[in-house]
Coordinates of N, CA and C in Angstrom, one line a residue:
M1292 N -4.0 7.3 5.4 CA -3.6 6.8 6.7 C -2.4 7.8 7.2
L1293 N -2.7 8.3 8.5 CA -1.8 9.3 9.1 C -1.0 8.4 10.2
I1294 N 0.4 8.6 10.1 CA 1.2 8.1 11.1 C 2.1 9.0 11.4
N1295 N 2.8 8.8 12.7 CA 3.8 9.8 13.2 C 4.9 8.9 13.9
S1296 N 5.9 9.7 14.4 CA 6.9 9.1 15.1 C 6.7 8.3 16.3
A1297 N 5.5 8.4 16.8 CA 5.0 7.5 18.1 C 4.6 6.1 17.5
D1298 N 4.5 6.0 16.2 CA 4.2 4.6 15.6 C 5.4 3.7 15.2
I1299 N 6.5 4.1 15.6 CA 7.7 3.2 15.4 C 7.6 1.8 16.0
G1300 N 7.7 0.8 15.2 CA 7.5 -0.5 15.8 C 6.1 -1.0 15.4
T1301 N 5.3 -0.2 15.0 CA 3.9 -0.5 14.6 C 3.8 -1.0 13.3
S1302 N 2.9 -2.1 13.0 CA 2.7 -2.8 11.7 C 1.2 -2.6 11.3
F1303 N 1.0 -2.3 10.1 CA -0.4 -2.1 9.6 C -0.5 -2.9 8.0
T1304 N -1.6 -3.3 7.9 CA -1.9 -4.2 6.8 C -2.8 -3.5 5.8
V1305 N -2.3 -3.7 4.5 CA -3.2 -3.2 3.4 C -3.6 -4.4 2.5
D1306 N -4.8 -4.5 2.4 CA -5.2 -5.6 1.6 C -5.8 -5.2 0.3
F1307 N -5.4 -5.8 -0.9 CA -5.6 -5.5 -2.2 C -6.6 -6.4 -3.0
T1308 N -7.5 -5.9 -3.6 CA -8.3 -6.6 -4.6 C -7.5 -6.5 -6.0
G1309 N -8.3 -7.0 -7.0 CA -7.6 -7.0 -8.4 C -8.6 -6.7 -9.4
D1310 N -8.4 -5.9 -10.3 CA -9.2 -5.5 -11.5 C -8.3 -5.9 -12.8
I1311 N -9.1 -6.2 -13.8 CA -8.6 -6.5 -15.1 C -9.6 -5.5 -16.0
D1312 N -9.0 -4.8 -17.1 CA -9.9 -4.1 -18.0 C -10.0 -4.9 -19.2
F1313 N -11.4 -5.4 -19.4 CA -11.6 -6.2 -20.5 C -12.0 -5.5 -21.7
E1314 N -12.1 -4.2 -21.6 CA -12.4 -3.3 -22.6 C -13.8 -3.7 -23.1
G1315 N -14.3 -2.9 -24.2 CA -15.5 -3.3 -24.6 C -16.6 -2.9 -23.7
T1316 N -17.7 -3.7 -23.8 CA -18.9 -3.5 -22.9 C -18.6 -3.9 -21.4
L1317 N -17.6 -4.7 -21.2 CA -17.3 -5.2 -19.9 C -16.6 -4.1 -19.1
G1318 N -15.6 -3.6 -19.8 CA -14.6 -2.6 -19.0 C -13.8 -3.1 -17.9
V1319 N -13.6 -2.3 -17.1 CA -13.0 -2.7 -15.8 C -13.6 -3.4 -14.8
Q1320 N -13.4 -4.8 -14.5 CA -14.0 -5.5 -13.6 C -13.3 -6.1 -12.5
E1321 N -13.7 -6.2 -11.2 CA -13.0 -6.8 -10.1 C -13.1 -8.2 -10.4
V1322 N -11.9 -9.0 -10.2 CA -11.7 -10.4 -10.6 C -11.7 -11.2 -9.3
V1323 N -12.7 -12.1 -9.0 CA -12.6 -12.9 -7.8 C -11.3 -13.6 -7.7
G1324 N -10.8 -13.7 -6.6 CA -9.5 -14.5 -6.4 C -8.2 -13.8 -6.7
L1325 N -8.3 -12.7 -7.3 CA -7.0 -12.0 -7.5 C -6.7 -10.9 -6.4
T1326 N -6.0 -11.1 -5.6 CA -5.8 -10.5 -4.2 C -4.4 -10.6 -3.8
S1327 N -3.9 -9.6 -2.9 CA -2.6 -9.5 -2.3 C -2.6 -8.7 -1.1
E1328 N -1.6 -8.8 -0.4 CA -1.6 -8.1 1.0 C 0.0 -7.6 1.2
A1329 N 0.0 -6.4 1.7 CA 1.2 -5.7 2.2 C 1.2 -5.4 3.6
I1330 N 2.2 -5.8 4.4 CA 2.4 -5.3 5.7 C 3.5 -4.4 5.9
F1331 N 3.2 -3.2 6.4 CA 4.3 -2.2 6.5 C 4.7 -2.1 8.1
T1332 N 5.9 -2.2 8.4 CA 6.3 -1.9 9.8 C 7.2 -0.7 9.8
L1333 N 6.7 0.4 10.6 CA 7.6 1.6 10.7 C 8.9 1.4 11.6
V1334 N 10.1 1.4 11.0 CA 11.3 1.0 11.8 C 11.7 2.3 12.5
S1335 N 11.9 3.4 11.6 CA 12.4 4.6 12.4 C 12.1 5.9 11.5
V1336 N 12.1 6.9 12.4 CA 11.9 8.3 11.7 C 13.1 9.2 12.2
M1337 N 13.8 9.8 11.1 CA 15.0 10.6 11.7 C 15.1 11.8 10.8
D1338 N 15.9 12.8 11.2 CA 16.3 14.0 10.4 C 17.2 13.4 9.5
D1339 N 17.1 13.8 8.2 CA 17.9 13.3 7.0 C 19.5 14.0 7.1
G1340 N 19.5 15.2 7.9 CA 20.8 16.1 8.0 C 21.0 16.9 6.9
S1341 N 20.0 17.1 6.0 CA 20.2 17.9 4.8 C 19.7 19.3 5.3
P1342 N 20.1 20.4 4.6 CA 19.5 21.9 4.8 C 18.0 22.1 4.6
A1343 N 17.5 21.1 3.9 CA 15.9 21.3 3.5 C 15.1 21.0 4.7
D1344 N 15.6 20.5 5.9 CA 14.7 20.2 6.9 C 13.7 19.1 6.5
S1345 N 14.4 17.9 6.2 CA 13.7 16.7 5.8 C 13.8 15.6 6.9
S1346 N 12.9 14.7 6.7 CA 13.1 13.5 7.6 C 13.0 12.2 6.8
L1347 N 13.8 11.2 7.1 CA 13.7 9.9 6.6 C 12.8 8.9 7.4
W1348 N 11.8 8.4 6.7 CA 10.9 7.4 7.1 C 11.3 6.0 6.7
V1349 N 11.6 5.1 7.6 CA 12.0 3.7 7.0 C 10.9 2.6 7.5
F1350 N 10.5 1.8 6.4 CA 9.5 0.9 6.7 C 10.2 -0.5 6.3
D1351 N 9.9 -1.5 7.0 CA 9.8 -2.9 6.6 C 8.8 -3.3 6.0
V1352 N 8.7 -3.7 4.8 CA 7.5 -4.2 4.0 C 7.5 -5.7 3.5
S1353 N 6.5 -6.3 3.8 CA 6.2 -7.8 3.4 C 5.1 -7.7 2.4
L1354 N 5.3 -8.2 1.1 CA 4.3 -8.3 0.2 C 4.1 -9.6 -0.2
E1355 N 2.7 -10.2 -0.1 CA 2.3 -11.4 -0.2 C 1.2 -11.5 -1.5
N1356 N 1.4 -12.5 -2.3 CA 0.5 -12.7 -3.4 C -0.5 -13.9 -2.7
T1357 N -1.6 -13.2 -2.4 CA -2.6 -14.2 -1.8 C -3.7 -14.7 -2.9
S1358 N -3.4 -14.5 -4.1 CA -4.5 -14.9 -5.1 C -4.8 -16.4 -5.0
E1359 N -6.2 -16.6 -5.2 CA -6.5 -18.2 -4.9 C -7.6 -18.4 -6.2
N1360 N -8.1 -19.7 -6.1 CA -9.0 -20.2 -7.1 C -10.3 -19.1 -7.2
P1361 N -10.6 -18.7 -8.4 CA -10.3 -19.5 -9.7 C -9.0 -18.9 -10.5
I1362 N -8.2 -18.1 -9.7 CA -6.9 -17.7 -10.3 C -6.0 -18.7 -10.0
T1363 N -5.1 -19.2 -11.0 CA -4.3 -20.2 -11.0 C -2.8 -19.7 -11.2
G1364 N -2.6 -18.4 -11.5 CA -1.2 -18.0 -11.6 C -1.5 -16.4 -11.7
S1365 N -0.3 -15.7 -11.1 CA -0.3 -14.3 -11.1 C 1.1 -13.8 -10.5
R1366 N 1.6 -12.6 -10.9 CA 2.7 -12.0 -10.3 C 2.3 -10.6 -9.8
V1367 N 2.6 -10.2 -8.4 CA 2.6 -8.8 -8.1 C 3.9 -8.1 -8.4
T1368 N 3.8 -7.2 -9.3 CA 5.0 -6.7 -9.8 C 5.3 -5.2 -9.3
V1369 N 4.4 -4.6 -8.9 CA 4.5 -3.1 -8.4 C 3.9 -2.9 -7.3
L1370 N 4.2 -2.2 -6.4 CA 3.6 -1.6 -5.2 C 3.8 0.0 -5.2
G1371 N 2.7 0.9 -5.3 CA 2.6 2.2 -5.4 C 1.6 2.8 -4.4
M1372 N 2.0 4.1 -4.1 CA 1.3 4.9 -3.0 C 1.4 6.4 -3.3
N1373 N 0.4 7.2 -2.6 CA 0.6 8.6 -2.6 C 1.3 9.1 -1.1
L1374 N 1.9 10.1 -1.2 CA 2.6 10.7 0.1 C 2.1 12.2 0.3
N1375 N 2.2 12.4 1.6 CA 1.8 13.9 2.1 C 2.6 14.0 3.4
P1376 N 3.5 14.9 3.5 CA 4.0 15.9 2.7 C 4.9 15.2 1.3
D1377 N 5.4 16.0 0.7 CA 6.0 15.6 -0.7 C 7.4 15.1 -0.3
L1378 N 8.0 14.3 -1.3 CA 9.3 14.0 -1.3 C 10.3 15.0 -1.3
D1379 N 11.4 15.0 -0.6 CA 12.6 15.8 -0.6 C 13.2 15.8 -1.8
P1380 N 13.3 16.9 -2.7 CA 14.0 16.8 -4.0 C 15.6 16.4 -3.9
N1381 N 16.1 16.7 -2.6 CA 17.5 16.1 -2.4 C 17.6 14.7 -2.3
D1382 N 16.3 13.9 -2.0 CA 16.2 12.6 -2.1 C 17.0 11.5 -1.6
G1383 N 16.7 11.2 -0.3 CA 17.5 10.0 0.4 C 16.6 8.9 0.2
S1384 N 15.6 8.9 -0.7 CA 14.6 7.7 -0.8 C 15.2 6.4 -1.6
G1385 N 14.6 5.3 -1.3 CA 15.1 4.2 -2.0 C 14.6 2.8 -1.4
V1386 N 14.9 1.8 -2.0 CA 14.3 0.6 -1.5 C 15.4 -0.5 -1.7
T1387 N 15.6 -1.3 -0.6 CA 16.6 -2.5 -0.7 C 15.8 -3.9 -0.3
G1388 N 16.4 -5.1 -0.8 CA 15.7 -6.3 -0.4 C 15.4 -6.9 -1.8
D1389 N 14.3 -7.5 -1.8 CA 13.5 -8.3 -2.9 C 13.2 -7.2 -4.0
F1390 N 12.7 -6.2 -3.6 CA 12.4 -5.1 -4.5 C 13.6 -4.0 -4.4
T1391 N 14.0 -3.7 -5.5 CA 15.3 -2.9 -5.9 C 15.0 -1.4 -6.5
I1392 N 14.0 -1.2 -7.1 CA 13.7 -0.3 -8.1 C 12.8 0.8 -7.4
F1393 N 13.3 2.0 -7.1 CA 12.4 2.9 -6.5 C 12.0 4.0 -7.6
V1394 N 10.8 4.3 -7.9 CA 10.4 5.3 -8.9 C 9.6 6.4 -8.3
E1395 N 9.9 7.7 -8.5 CA 9.2 8.8 -8.0 C 8.4 9.5 -9.1
G1396 N 7.3 9.9 -8.6 CA 6.4 10.7 -9.5 C 6.2 10.2 -10.9
P1397 N 5.9 8.8 -11.1 CA 5.6 8.5 -12.4 C 4.5 9.3 -13.0
E1398 N 4.4 9.3 -14.3 CA 3.2 9.9 -15.0 C 2.0 9.3 -14.9
N1399 N 2.0 7.9 -14.8 CA 0.8 7.2 -14.8 C 1.0 5.7 -14.2
F1400 N 0.0 5.3 -13.6 CA -0.1 4.0 -13.1 C -0.8 3.2 -14.2
P1401 N -0.5 2.0 -14.8 CA -1.2 1.4 -16.0 C -2.6 1.0 -15.6
N1402 N -3.4 0.6 -16.4 CA -4.8 -0.1 -16.3 C -5.7 0.7 -15.6
A1403 N -5.8 2.0 -16.0 CA -7.0 3.0 -15.5 C -6.8 3.4 -14.0
M1404 N -5.6 3.0 -13.3 CA -5.4 3.4 -12.0 C -4.9 4.9 -12.0
P1405 N -5.3 5.8 -11.0 CA -4.9 7.1 -10.9 C -3.2 7.2 -10.6
D1406 N -2.9 8.5 -10.5 CA -1.6 8.8 -10.5 C -1.2 8.4 -9.0
V1407 N 0.2 7.8 -8.9 CA 0.7 7.7 -7.6 C 2.1 8.5 -7.5
D1408 N 2.5 8.8 -6.2 CA 3.7 9.7 -6.1 C 4.9 8.8 -6.3
I1409 N 4.8 7.6 -5.7 CA 6.1 6.6 -5.7 C 5.6 5.2 -6.0
C1410 N 6.5 4.4 -6.5 CA 6.3 3.0 -6.9 C 7.6 2.3 -6.5
V1411 N 7.4 1.1 -6.2 CA 8.7 0.1 -6.0 C 8.3 -1.1 -6.6
K1412 N 9.6 -1.8 -7.2 CA 9.3 -3.0 -8.0 C 10.8 -3.7 -8.1
D1413 N 10.7 -4.8 -8.6 CA 12.0 -5.5 -8.8 C 12.5 -5.9 -10.1
G1414 N 11.8 -5.1 -11.2 CA 12.3 -5.5 -12.4 C 11.5 -4.4 -13.6
G1415 N 12.0 -4.3 -14.6 CA 11.5 -3.4 -15.5 C 12.1 -2.0 -15.7
G1416 N 11.5 -1.1 -16.2 CA 12.0 0.4 -16.6 C 12.4 0.9 -15.2
L1417 N 13.3 2.0 -15.2 CA 13.6 2.8 -14.0 C 12.7 4.0 -13.8
N1418 N 11.9 4.4 -14.8 CA 11.1 5.6 -14.7 C 9.7 5.5 -14.9
N1419 N 9.2 4.2 -14.5 CA 7.7 3.9 -14.7 C 7.2 3.0 -13.7
C1420 N 5.9 2.8 -13.6 CA 5.2 1.9 -12.7 C 4.6 0.8 -13.7
T1421 N 5.0 0.5 -14.7 CA 4.3 -0.5 -15.7 C 4.6 -1.9 -15.5
G1422 N 5.4 -2.2 -14.6 CA 5.6 -3.5 -14.2 C 7.1 -4.1 -14.2
G1423 N 7.2 -5.4 -13.9 CA 8.4 -6.1 -13.9 C 8.7 -7.0 -15.0
G1424 N 8.5 -6.8 -16.2 CA 8.9 -7.7 -17.2 C 7.8 -8.6 -17.5
G1425 N 8.1 -9.4 -18.7 CA 6.9 -10.3 -19.2 C 6.9 -11.7 -18.5
A1426 N 6.0 -12.5 -18.8 CA 5.9 -13.8 -18.3 C 7.2 -14.7 -18.1
G1427 N 7.5 -15.1 -17.1 CA 8.8 -16.0 -17.1 C 10.1 -15.1 -16.6
S1428 N 9.8 -13.7 -16.4 CA 10.9 -12.9 -16.3 C 11.4 -13.1 -14.7
G1429 N 10.6 -13.7 -13.9 CA 11.0 -14.0 -12.5 C 10.7 -12.7 -11.7
A1430 N 10.3 -11.7 -12.3 CA 10.1 -10.6 -11.5 C 8.8 -10.5 -10.9
G1431 N 8.7 -9.9 -9.4 CA 7.4 -9.8 -9.0 C 7.2 -10.9 -7.9
V1432 N 6.0 -11.0 -7.3 CA 5.8 -11.8 -6.2 C 4.7 -12.9 -6.8
D1433 N 5.3 -14.2 -6.9 CA 4.4 -15.2 -7.5 C 3.3 -15.6 -6.5
L1434 N 2.2 -16.2 -7.2 CA 1.1 -16.7 -6.3 C 1.6 -17.6 -5.2
G1435 N 1.2 -17.3 -4.0 CA 1.4 -18.1 -2.8 C 2.9 -17.7 -2.2
S1436 N 3.5 -16.7 -2.7 CA 4.9 -16.2 -2.2 C 4.7 -14.9 -1.6
T1437 N 5.9 -14.6 -0.8 CA 6.0 -13.4 -0.2 C 7.5 -12.9 -0.3
E1438 N 7.7 -11.5 -0.7 CA 8.9 -10.9 -0.9 C 9.1 -9.9 0.2
N1439 N 10.2 -9.5 0.6 CA 10.4 -8.5 1.8 C 11.4 -7.6 1.2
F1440 N 11.2 -6.2 1.6 CA 12.2 -5.1 1.4 C 12.0 -4.1 2.3
Q1441 N 12.9 -3.3 2.3 CA 12.9 -2.0 3.2 C 12.8 -0.8 2.3
L1442 N 11.8 -0.1 2.6 CA 11.5 1.1 2.0 C 11.9 2.5 2.8
T1443 N 12.7 3.3 2.2 CA 13.0 4.5 2.8 C 12.4 5.6 2.1
I1444 N 11.8 6.7 2.8 CA 11.1 7.6 2.1 C 11.5 8.9 2.8
D1445 N 12.1 9.8 1.9 CA 12.7 11.1 2.4 C 11.5 12.3 2.1
I1446 N 11.0 12.7 3.2 CA 9.9 13.6 3.2 C 10.4 15.1 3.5
L1447 N 9.8 16.0 3.0 CA 10.1 17.4 3.3 C 9.4 17.7 4.7
G1448 N 10.1 18.4 5.7 CA 9.8 18.8 6.8 C 9.9 18.0 8.0
V1449 N 10.6 18.5 8.9 CA 10.8 17.6 10.2 C 10.0 17.8 11.2
T1450 N 9.4 18.9 11.4 CA 8.2 19.0 12.3 C 6.9 19.7 11.7
P1451 N 5.8 19.1 12.0 CA 5.7 17.8 12.8 C 6.1 16.6 12.0
L1452 N 6.6 15.7 13.0 CA 6.9 14.4 12.4 C 5.7 13.4 12.1
A1453 N 4.8 13.9 11.0 CA 3.7 13.1 10.4 C 3.7 12.8 9.0
L1454 N 3.2 11.7 8.7 CA 3.2 11.4 7.3 C 1.9 10.8 6.9
T1455 N 1.3 11.1 5.7 CA 0.1 10.3 5.3 C 0.5 9.7 4.1
L1456 N 0.2 8.3 4.2 CA 0.1 7.3 3.0 C -1.2 6.9 2.6
D1457 N -1.6 7.1 1.3 CA -2.8 6.6 0.8 C -2.9 6.1 -0.6
N1458 N -3.8 6.0 -1.2 CA -4.1 5.5 -2.5 C -3.1 4.3 -2.9
F1459 N -3.0 3.3 -1.9 CA -2.2 2.2 -2.2 C -2.6 1.3 -3.3
S1460 N -1.6 1.0 -4.2 CA -2.0 0.3 -5.4 C -1.1 -0.8 -5.8
V1461 N -1.4 -1.8 -6.5 CA -0.5 -2.9 -6.9 C -0.7 -3.1 -8.4
R1462 N 0.2 -3.7 -9.0 CA 0.0 -4.2 -10.4 C 0.2 -5.6 -10.4
Y1463 N -0.8 -6.3 -11.2 CA -0.6 -7.9 -11.3 C -0.2 -8.1 -12.8
Q1464 N 0.6 -9.1 -13.1 CA 0.9 -9.5 -14.4 C 0.9 -11.1 -14.5
S1465 N 0.9 -11.4 -15.7 CA 0.8 -13.1 -15.8 C -0.2 -13.7 -15.3
I1466 N -1.4 -13.1 -15.3 CA -2.6 -13.7 -14.5 C -3.3 -14.8 -15.3
D1467 N -3.3 -16.0 -14.7 CA -3.9 -17.1 -15.4 C -5.1 -17.6 -14.6
G1468 N -6.2 -18.3 -15.2 CA -7.2 -18.7 -14.5 C -8.5 -18.4 -15.3
A1469 N -9.6 -17.8 -14.5 CA -10.8 -17.8 -15.2 C -11.6 -16.5 -14.3
Y1470 N -12.5 -15.9 -15.1 CA -13.4 -14.9 -14.7 C -14.6 -15.1 -15.2
T1471 N -15.6 -15.0 -14.2 CA -17.0 -15.2 -14.6 C -17.7 -13.7 -14.7
D1472 N -18.3 -13.4 -15.7 CA -18.8 -12.0 -15.9 C -20.2 -11.8 -15.2
P1473 N -20.7 -10.8 -15.3 CA -22.1 -10.6 -14.6 C -23.3 -11.4 -15.2
D1474 N -23.0 -11.7 -16.6 CA -24.0 -12.6 -17.2 C -23.8 -14.0 -17.1
G1475 N -22.8 -14.5 -16.3 CA -22.4 -16.0 -16.1 C -21.6 -16.5 -17.1
N1476 N -21.0 -15.7 -18.1 CA -20.1 -16.2 -19.1 C -18.7 -16.2 -18.5
V1477 N -18.1 -17.3 -18.8 CA -16.6 -17.6 -18.3 C -15.7 -17.1 -19.2
I1478 N -14.7 -16.3 -18.7 CA -13.6 -15.7 -19.6 C -12.4 -16.4 -19.1
N1479 N -11.6 -17.1 -20.0 CA -10.4 -17.7 -19.7 C -9.3 -16.6 -19.6
L1480 N -8.5 -16.5 -18.6 CA -7.3 -15.6 -18.3 C -6.1 -16.2 -18.7
A1481 N -5.2 -15.9 -19.5 CA -3.8 -16.3 -19.9 C -2.9 -15.3 -20.0
G1482 N -2.2 -14.9 -19.1 CA -1.2 -14.1 -19.2 C -1.6 -12.6 -19.2
D1483 N -3.0 -12.5 -18.5 CA -3.4 -11.1 -18.7 C -2.7 -10.1 -17.4
S1484 N -3.0 -8.9 -17.5 CA -2.4 -7.9 -16.4 C -3.7 -7.2 -15.9
G1485 N -3.5 -6.5 -14.5 CA -4.4 -5.8 -14.1 C -3.8 -4.8 -12.8
T1486 N -4.7 -4.2 -12.1 CA -4.2 -3.5 -11.0 C -5.2 -3.7 -9.8
G1487 N -4.9 -3.2 -8.6 CA -5.8 -3.4 -7.5 C -5.4 -2.2 -6.5
G1488 N -6.6 -1.7 -6.0 CA -6.6 -0.7 -4.9 C -6.6 -1.3 -3.6
G1489 N -6.0 -0.6 -2.6 CA -5.9 -1.2 -1.2 C -6.5 -0.6 -0.1
T1490 N -6.8 -1.2 0.8 CA -7.6 -0.7 2.1 C -6.8 -1.1 3.2
T1491 N -6.6 -0.1 4.2 CA -5.9 -0.5 5.4 C -7.0 -1.2 6.3
T1492 N -6.5 -2.3 6.8 CA -7.5 -3.1 7.7 C -7.0 -3.2 9.1
V1493 N -5.8 -2.7 9.4 CA -5.4 -2.7 10.8 C -5.0 -1.2 11.2
P1494 N -5.7 -0.6 12.2 CA -5.4 0.7 12.7 C -4.0 0.7 13.4
E1495 N -3.5 1.9 13.2 CA -2.2 2.1 13.9 C -2.4 2.4 15.3
P1496 N -1.4 2.1 16.2 CA -1.6 2.2 17.7 C -2.1 3.8 18.1
G1497 N -1.5 4.7 17.3 CA -1.8 6.0 17.7 C -3.4 6.3 17.5
T1498 N -4.1 5.7 16.6 CA -5.5 5.6 16.5 C -6.1 4.9 17.7
I1499 N -5.5 3.6 17.9 CA -6.1 2.8 19.2 C -6.0 3.8 20.2
A1500 N -5.0 4.3 20.6 CA -4.6 5.1 21.8 C -5.7 6.1 22.0
L1501 N -5.9 7.0 20.7 CA -6.9 7.7 21.0 C -8.3 7.4 21.2
L1502 N -8.7 6.2 20.6 CA -9.9 5.6 21.0 C -10.2 5.1 22.4
S1503 N -9.0 4.6 22.8 CA -9.0 4.1 24.2 C -9.2 5.3 25.3
L1504 N -8.4 6.4 24.9 CA -8.6 7.6 25.7 C -10.1 8.2 25.7
G1505 N -10.6 8.1 24.5 CA -12.0 8.7 24.2 C -13.0 7.7 25.1
L1506 N -12.9 6.4 25.0 CA -13.6 5.5 25.9 C -13.5 5.6 27.4
L1507 N -12.1 5.8 27.8 CA -11.9 6.2 29.1 C -12.6 7.4 29.6
G1508 N -12.5 8.5 28.8 CA -13.1 9.7 29.1 C -14.5 9.6 29.3
M1509 N -15.3 8.8 28.4 CA -16.7 8.7 28.4 C -17.1 7.9 29.7
G1510 N -16.2 6.9 30.1 CA -16.5 6.1 31.3 C -16.3 6.9 32.5
L1511 N -15.4 7.8 32.6 CA -15.3 8.8 33.7 C -16.3 9.9 33.8
A1512 N -16.8 10.3 32.7 CA -17.9 11.3 32.7 C -19.2 10.6 33.2
R1513 N -19.5 9.2 32.9 CA -20.5 8.6 33.3 C -20.5 8.4 34.9
K1514 N -19.2 8.1 35.4 CA -19.2 7.9 36.8 C -19.4 9.3 37.6
R1515 N -19.0 10.4 37.0 CA -19.2 11.5 37.7 C -20.6 11.9 37.6
R1516 N -21.4 11.7 36.6 CA -22.9 11.9 36.5 C -23.6 11.1 37.6
R1517 N -23.1 10.0 37.7 CA -23.6 9.0 38.9 C -23.5 9.6 40.1
R1518 N -22.5 10.2 40.5 CA -22.1 10.6 41.7 C -22.8 11.9 42.0
I1519 N -23.0 12.7 41.0 CA -23.8 14.0 41.3 C -25.2 13.6 41.6
H1520 N -25.8 12.5 40.9 CA -27.3 12.3 41.0 C -27.4 11.5 42.3

């Protein structure tokens, strides 16, 4: 997803599914009811004042655990994503609010998910995206709850002011409930963990504006053709 400084004040939503690696013949399976949602709002874009010609991108983020029946319990403990351009090595990046740990360039995201450039969380180690502690730790977003934080990303390059975010990922822990496999067998879940990939469901205004201009141009072209005939 490509955003730019014209998108300040804009919100976009990322919906996440949930997968568990059952290993053996089942392998990784999408689990019905294991879901979450993140809403990003671009607050500001500014020069970070460093000699490296970098820019600070500030987002308000609302992360909700939307899991439902047959999932009876879960925690969303990590939110990760890829960035383009890359982070400024002088690093003005960080996170404040309900999530307080910002991790750059982790070597891996657990449970068969691909690498991500950054992740944020509110518990666990400071140099990985493996989650926010065990069951009962209180870390992460519980089922039916929402946590809010402000994410600051320090990106190399001031012009053009554009940033691509993709490969959105979350980690789930303390998953309770049930999963029905493709053969109809019910597997009880008790304290399991998993991950989920995200899809952007709300286009940013820049995209909407381009679509509107395109439709307007098509309308004007039709009018001109009618006048000619």
